[in-house]
PDB file of N, CA and C in Angstrom:
ATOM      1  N   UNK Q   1     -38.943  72.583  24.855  1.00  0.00           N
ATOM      2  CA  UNK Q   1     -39.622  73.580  24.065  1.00  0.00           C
ATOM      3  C   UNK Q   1     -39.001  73.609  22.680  1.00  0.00           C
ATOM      4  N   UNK Q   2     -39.628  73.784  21.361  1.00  0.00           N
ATOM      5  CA  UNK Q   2     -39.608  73.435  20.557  1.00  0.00           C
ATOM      6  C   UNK Q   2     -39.106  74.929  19.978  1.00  0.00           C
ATOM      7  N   UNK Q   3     -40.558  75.710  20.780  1.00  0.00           N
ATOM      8  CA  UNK Q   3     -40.038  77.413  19.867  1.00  0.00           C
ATOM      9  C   UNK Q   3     -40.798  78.245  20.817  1.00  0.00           C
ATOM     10  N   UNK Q   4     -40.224  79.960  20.786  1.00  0.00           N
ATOM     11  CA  UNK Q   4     -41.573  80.372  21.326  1.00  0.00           C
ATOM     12  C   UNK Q   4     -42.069  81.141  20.393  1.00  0.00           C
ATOM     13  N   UNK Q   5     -43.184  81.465  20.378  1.00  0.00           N
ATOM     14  CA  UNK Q   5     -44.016  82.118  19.176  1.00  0.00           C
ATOM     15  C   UNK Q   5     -44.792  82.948  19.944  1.00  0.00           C
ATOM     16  N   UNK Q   6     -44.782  84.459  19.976  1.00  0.00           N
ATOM     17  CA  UNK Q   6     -45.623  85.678  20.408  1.00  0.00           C
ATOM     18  C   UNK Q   6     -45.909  85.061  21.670  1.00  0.00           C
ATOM     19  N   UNK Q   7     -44.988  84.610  22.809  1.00  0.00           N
ATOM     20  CA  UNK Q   7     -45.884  84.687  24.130  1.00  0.00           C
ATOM     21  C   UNK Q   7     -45.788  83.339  24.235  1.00  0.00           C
ATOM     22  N   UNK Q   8     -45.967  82.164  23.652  1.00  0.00           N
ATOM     23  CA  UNK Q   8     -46.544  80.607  23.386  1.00  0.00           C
ATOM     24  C   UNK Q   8     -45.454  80.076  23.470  1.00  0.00           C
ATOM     25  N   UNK Q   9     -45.107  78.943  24.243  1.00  0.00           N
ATOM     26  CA  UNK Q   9     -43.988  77.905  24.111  1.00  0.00           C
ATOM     27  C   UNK Q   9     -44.871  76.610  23.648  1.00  0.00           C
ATOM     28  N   UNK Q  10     -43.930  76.562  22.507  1.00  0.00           N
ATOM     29  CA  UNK Q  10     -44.848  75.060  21.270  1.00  0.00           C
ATOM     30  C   UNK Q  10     -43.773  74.240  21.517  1.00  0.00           C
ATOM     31  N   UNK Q  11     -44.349  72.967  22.186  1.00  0.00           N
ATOM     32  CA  UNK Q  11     -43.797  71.336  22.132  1.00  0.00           C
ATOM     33  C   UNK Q  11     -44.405  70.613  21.055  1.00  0.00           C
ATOM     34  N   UNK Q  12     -43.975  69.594  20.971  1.00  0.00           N
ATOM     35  CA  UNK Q  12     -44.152  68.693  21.024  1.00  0.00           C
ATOM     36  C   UNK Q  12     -45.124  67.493  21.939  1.00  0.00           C
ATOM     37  N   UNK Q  13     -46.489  67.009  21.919  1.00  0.00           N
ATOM     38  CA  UNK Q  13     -47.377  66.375  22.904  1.00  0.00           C
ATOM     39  C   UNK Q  13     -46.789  65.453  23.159  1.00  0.00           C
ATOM     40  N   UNK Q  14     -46.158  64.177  22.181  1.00  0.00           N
ATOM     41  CA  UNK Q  14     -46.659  63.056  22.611  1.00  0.00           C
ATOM     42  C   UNK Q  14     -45.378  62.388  23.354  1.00  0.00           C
ATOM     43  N   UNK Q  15     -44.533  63.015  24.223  1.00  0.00           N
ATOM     44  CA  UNK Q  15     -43.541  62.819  25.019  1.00  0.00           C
ATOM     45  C   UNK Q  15     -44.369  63.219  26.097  1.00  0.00           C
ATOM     46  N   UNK Q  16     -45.719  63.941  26.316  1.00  0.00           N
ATOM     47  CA  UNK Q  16     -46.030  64.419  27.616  1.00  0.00           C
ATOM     48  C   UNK Q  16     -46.404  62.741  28.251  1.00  0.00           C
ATOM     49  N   UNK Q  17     -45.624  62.490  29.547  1.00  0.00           N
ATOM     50  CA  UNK Q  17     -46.178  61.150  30.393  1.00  0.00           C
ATOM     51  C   UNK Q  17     -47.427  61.487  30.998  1.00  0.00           C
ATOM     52  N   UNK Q  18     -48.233  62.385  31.104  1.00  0.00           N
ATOM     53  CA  UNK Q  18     -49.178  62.518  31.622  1.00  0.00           C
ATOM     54  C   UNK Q  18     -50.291  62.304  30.868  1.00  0.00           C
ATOM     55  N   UNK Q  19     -50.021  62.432  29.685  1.00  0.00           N
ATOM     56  CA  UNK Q  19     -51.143  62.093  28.477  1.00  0.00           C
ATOM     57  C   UNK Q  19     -50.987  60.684  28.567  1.00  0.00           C
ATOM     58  N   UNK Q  20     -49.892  60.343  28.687  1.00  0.00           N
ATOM     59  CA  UNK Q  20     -49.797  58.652  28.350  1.00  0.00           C
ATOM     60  C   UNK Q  20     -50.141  57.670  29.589  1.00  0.00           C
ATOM     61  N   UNK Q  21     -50.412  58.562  30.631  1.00  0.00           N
ATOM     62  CA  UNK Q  21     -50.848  58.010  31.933  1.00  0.00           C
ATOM     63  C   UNK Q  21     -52.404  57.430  31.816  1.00  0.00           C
ATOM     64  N   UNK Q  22     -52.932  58.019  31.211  1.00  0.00           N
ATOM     65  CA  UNK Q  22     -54.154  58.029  30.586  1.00  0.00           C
ATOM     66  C   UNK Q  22     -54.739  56.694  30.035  1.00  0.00           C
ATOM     67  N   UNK Q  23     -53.943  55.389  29.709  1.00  0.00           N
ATOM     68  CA  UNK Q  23     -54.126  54.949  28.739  1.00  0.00           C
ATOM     69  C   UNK Q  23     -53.799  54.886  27.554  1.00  0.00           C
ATOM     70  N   UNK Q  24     -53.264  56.056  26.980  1.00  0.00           N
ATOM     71  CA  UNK Q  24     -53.009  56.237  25.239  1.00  0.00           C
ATOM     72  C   UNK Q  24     -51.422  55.249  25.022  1.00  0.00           C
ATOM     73  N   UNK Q  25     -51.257  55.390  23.920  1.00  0.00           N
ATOM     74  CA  UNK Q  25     -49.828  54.563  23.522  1.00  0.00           C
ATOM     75  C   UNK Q  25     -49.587  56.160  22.671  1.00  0.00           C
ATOM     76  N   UNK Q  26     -48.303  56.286  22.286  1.00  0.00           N
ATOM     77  CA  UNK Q  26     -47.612  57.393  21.439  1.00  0.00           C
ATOM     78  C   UNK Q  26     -48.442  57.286  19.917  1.00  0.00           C
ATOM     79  N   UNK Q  27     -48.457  56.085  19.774  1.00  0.00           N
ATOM     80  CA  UNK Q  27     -49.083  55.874  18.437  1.00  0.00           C
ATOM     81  C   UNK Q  27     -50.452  56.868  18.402  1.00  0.00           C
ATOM     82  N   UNK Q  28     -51.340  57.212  19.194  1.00  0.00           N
ATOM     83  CA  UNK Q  28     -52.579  58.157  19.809  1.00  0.00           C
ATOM     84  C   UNK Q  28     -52.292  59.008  18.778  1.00  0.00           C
ATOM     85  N   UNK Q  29     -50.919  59.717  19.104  1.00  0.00           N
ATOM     86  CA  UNK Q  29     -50.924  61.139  18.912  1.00  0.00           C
ATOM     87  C   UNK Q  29     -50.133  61.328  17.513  1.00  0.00           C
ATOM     88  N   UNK Q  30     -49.357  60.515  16.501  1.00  0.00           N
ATOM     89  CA  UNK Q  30     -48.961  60.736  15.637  1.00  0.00           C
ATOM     90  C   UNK Q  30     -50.658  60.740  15.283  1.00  0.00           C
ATOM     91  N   UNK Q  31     -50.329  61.750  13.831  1.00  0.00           N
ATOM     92  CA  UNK Q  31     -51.475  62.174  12.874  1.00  0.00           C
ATOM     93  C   UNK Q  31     -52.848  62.584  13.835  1.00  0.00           C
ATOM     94  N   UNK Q  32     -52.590  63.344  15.203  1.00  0.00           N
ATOM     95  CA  UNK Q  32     -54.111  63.793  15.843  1.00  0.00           C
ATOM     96  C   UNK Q  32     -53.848  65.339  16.048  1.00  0.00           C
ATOM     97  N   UNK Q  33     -55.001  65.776  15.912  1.00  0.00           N
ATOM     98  CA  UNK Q  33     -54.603  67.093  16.434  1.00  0.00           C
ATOM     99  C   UNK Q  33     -53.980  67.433  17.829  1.00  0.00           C
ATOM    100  N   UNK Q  34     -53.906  66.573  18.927  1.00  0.00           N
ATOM    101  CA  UNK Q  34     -53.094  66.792  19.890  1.00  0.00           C
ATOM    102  C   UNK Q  34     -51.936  66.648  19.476  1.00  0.00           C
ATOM    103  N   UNK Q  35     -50.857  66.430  18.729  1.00  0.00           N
ATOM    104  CA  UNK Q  35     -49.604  66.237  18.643  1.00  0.00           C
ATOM    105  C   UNK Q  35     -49.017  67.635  18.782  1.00  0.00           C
ATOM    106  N   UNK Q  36     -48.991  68.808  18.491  1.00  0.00           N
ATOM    107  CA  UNK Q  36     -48.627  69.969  19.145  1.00  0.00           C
ATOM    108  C   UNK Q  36     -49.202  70.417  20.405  1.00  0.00           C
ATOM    109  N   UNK Q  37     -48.778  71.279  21.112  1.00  0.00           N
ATOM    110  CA  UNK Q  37     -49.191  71.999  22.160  1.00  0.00           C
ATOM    111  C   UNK Q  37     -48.540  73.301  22.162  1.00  0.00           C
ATOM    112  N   UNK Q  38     -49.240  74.375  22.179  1.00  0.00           N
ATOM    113  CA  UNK Q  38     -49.379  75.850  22.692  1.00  0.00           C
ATOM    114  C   UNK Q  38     -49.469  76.048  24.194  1.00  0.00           C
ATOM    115  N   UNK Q  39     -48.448  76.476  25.352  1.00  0.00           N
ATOM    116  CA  UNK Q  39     -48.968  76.904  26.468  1.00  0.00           C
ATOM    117  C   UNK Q  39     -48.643  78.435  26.274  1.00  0.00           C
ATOM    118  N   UNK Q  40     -49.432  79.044  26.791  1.00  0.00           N
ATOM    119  CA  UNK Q  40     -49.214  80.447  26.930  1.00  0.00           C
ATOM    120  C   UNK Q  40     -48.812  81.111  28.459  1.00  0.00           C
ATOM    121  N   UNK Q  41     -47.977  81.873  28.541  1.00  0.00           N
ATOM    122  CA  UNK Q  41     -47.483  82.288  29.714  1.00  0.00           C
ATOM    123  C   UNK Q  41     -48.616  82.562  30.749  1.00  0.00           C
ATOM    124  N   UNK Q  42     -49.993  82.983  30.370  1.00  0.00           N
ATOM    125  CA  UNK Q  42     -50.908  83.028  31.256  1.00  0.00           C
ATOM    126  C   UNK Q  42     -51.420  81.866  31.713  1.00  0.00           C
ATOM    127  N   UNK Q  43     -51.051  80.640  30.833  1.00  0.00           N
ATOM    128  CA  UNK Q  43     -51.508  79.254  31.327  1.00  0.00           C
ATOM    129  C   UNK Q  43     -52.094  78.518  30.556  1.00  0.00           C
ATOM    130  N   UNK Q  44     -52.575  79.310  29.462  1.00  0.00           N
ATOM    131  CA  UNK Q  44     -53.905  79.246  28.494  1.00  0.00           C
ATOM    132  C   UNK Q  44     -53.386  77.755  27.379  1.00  0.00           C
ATOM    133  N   UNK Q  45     -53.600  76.841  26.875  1.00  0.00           N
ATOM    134  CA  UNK Q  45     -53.443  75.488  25.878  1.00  0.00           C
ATOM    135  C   UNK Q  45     -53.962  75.512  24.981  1.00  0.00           C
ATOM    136  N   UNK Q  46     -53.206  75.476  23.723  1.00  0.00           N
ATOM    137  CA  UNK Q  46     -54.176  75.145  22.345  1.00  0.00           C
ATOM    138  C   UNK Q  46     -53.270  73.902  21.874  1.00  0.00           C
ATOM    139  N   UNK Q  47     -54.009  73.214  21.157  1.00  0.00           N
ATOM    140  CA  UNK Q  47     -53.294  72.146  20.423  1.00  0.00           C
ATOM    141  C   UNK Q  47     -53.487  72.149  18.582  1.00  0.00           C
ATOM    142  N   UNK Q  48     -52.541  71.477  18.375  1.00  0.00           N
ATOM    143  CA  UNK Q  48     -53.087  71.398  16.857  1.00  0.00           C
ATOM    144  C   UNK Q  48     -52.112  70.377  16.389  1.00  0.00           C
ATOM    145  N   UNK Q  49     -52.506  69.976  14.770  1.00  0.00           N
ATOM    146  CA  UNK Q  49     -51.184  68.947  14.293  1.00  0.00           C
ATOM    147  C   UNK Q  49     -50.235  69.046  13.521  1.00  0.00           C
ATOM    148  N   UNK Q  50     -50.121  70.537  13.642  1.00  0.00           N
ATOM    149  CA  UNK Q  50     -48.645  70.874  13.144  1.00  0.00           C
ATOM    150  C   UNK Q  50     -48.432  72.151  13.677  1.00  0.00           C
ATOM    151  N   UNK Q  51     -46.890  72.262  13.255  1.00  0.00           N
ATOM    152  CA  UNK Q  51     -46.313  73.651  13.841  1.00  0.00           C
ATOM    153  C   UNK Q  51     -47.125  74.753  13.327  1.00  0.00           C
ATOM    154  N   UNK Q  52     -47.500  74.592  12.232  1.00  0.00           N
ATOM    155  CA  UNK Q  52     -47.728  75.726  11.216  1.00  0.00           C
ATOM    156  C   UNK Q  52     -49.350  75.798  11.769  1.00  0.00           C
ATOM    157  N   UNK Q  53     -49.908  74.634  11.889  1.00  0.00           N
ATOM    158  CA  UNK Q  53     -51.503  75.210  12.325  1.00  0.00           C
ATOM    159  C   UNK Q  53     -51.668  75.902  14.072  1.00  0.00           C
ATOM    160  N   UNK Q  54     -50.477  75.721  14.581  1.00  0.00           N
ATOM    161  CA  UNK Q  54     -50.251  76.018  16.034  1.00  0.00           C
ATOM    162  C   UNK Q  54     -49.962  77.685  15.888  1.00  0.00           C
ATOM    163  N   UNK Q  55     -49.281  78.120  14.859  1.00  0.00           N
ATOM    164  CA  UNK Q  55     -48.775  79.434  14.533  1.00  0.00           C
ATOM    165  C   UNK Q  55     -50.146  79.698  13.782  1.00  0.00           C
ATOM    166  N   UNK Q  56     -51.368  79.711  12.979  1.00  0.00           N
ATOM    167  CA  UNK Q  56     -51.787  80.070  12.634  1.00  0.00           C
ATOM    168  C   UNK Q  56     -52.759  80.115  13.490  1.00  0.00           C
ATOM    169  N   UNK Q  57     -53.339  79.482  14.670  1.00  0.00           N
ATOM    170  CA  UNK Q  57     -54.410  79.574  15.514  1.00  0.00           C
ATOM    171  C   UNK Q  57     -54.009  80.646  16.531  1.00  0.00           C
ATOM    172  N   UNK Q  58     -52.714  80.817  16.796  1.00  0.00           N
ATOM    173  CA  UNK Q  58     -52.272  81.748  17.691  1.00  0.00           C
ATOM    174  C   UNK Q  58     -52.024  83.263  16.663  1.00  0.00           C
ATOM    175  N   UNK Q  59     -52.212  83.287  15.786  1.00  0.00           N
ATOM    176  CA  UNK Q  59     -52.155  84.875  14.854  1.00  0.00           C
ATOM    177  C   UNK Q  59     -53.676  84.720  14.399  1.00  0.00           C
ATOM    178  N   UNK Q  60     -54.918  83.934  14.232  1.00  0.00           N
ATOM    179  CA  UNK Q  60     -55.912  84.156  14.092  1.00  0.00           C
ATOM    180  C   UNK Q  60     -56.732  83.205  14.629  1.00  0.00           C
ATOM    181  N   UNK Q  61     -56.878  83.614  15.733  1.00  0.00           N
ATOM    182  CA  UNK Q  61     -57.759  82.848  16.916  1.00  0.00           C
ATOM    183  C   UNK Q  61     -59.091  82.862  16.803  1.00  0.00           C
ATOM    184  N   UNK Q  62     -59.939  83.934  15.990  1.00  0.00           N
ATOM    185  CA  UNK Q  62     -61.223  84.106  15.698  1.00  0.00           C
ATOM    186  C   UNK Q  62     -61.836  82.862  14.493  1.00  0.00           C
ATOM    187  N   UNK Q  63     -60.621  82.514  14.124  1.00  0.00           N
ATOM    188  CA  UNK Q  63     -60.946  81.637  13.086  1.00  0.00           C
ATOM    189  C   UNK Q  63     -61.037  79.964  13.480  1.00  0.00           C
ATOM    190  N   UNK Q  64     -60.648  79.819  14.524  1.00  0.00           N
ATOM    191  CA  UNK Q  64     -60.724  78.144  15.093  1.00  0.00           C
ATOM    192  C   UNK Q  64     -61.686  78.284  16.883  1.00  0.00           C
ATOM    193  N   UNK Q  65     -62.621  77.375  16.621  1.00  0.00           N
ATOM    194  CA  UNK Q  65     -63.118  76.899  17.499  1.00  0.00           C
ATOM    195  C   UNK Q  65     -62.143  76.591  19.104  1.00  0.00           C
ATOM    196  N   UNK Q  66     -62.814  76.973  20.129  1.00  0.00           N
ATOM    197  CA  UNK Q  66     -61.787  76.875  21.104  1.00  0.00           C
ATOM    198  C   UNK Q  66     -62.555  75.503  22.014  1.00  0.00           C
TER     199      UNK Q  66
END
């Protein structure tokens, strides 16, 4: 875990092996919007491609498409 933010533990994606089980190479996820991850203690996932857009979707959620 990278940080927690209001509730949210933000990683880092592209260490997840399960994404990479998939097919993808690491290279996938530099510069994609999956390269962060948001889990929320209820379970809930957002992604984005930076820390800062991960903190801004989680303080204004009305504003990004889910």
């Amino acid at each position: 875990m990278i940080e927690n933010y209001k509730g949210w533990d933000i990683n880092l994606n592209w260490d997840n092996k399960d994404l990479l089980k998939r097919g993808t190479s690491k290279n996938y996820f530099f510069n994609k919007k999956e390269k962060w991850i948001g889990v929320h203690l209820n379970g809930e996932k957002i992604y984005g491609s930076s820390l800062k857009e991960i903190r801004h979707i989680i303080d204004y959620p009305r504003l990004h498409k889910k």
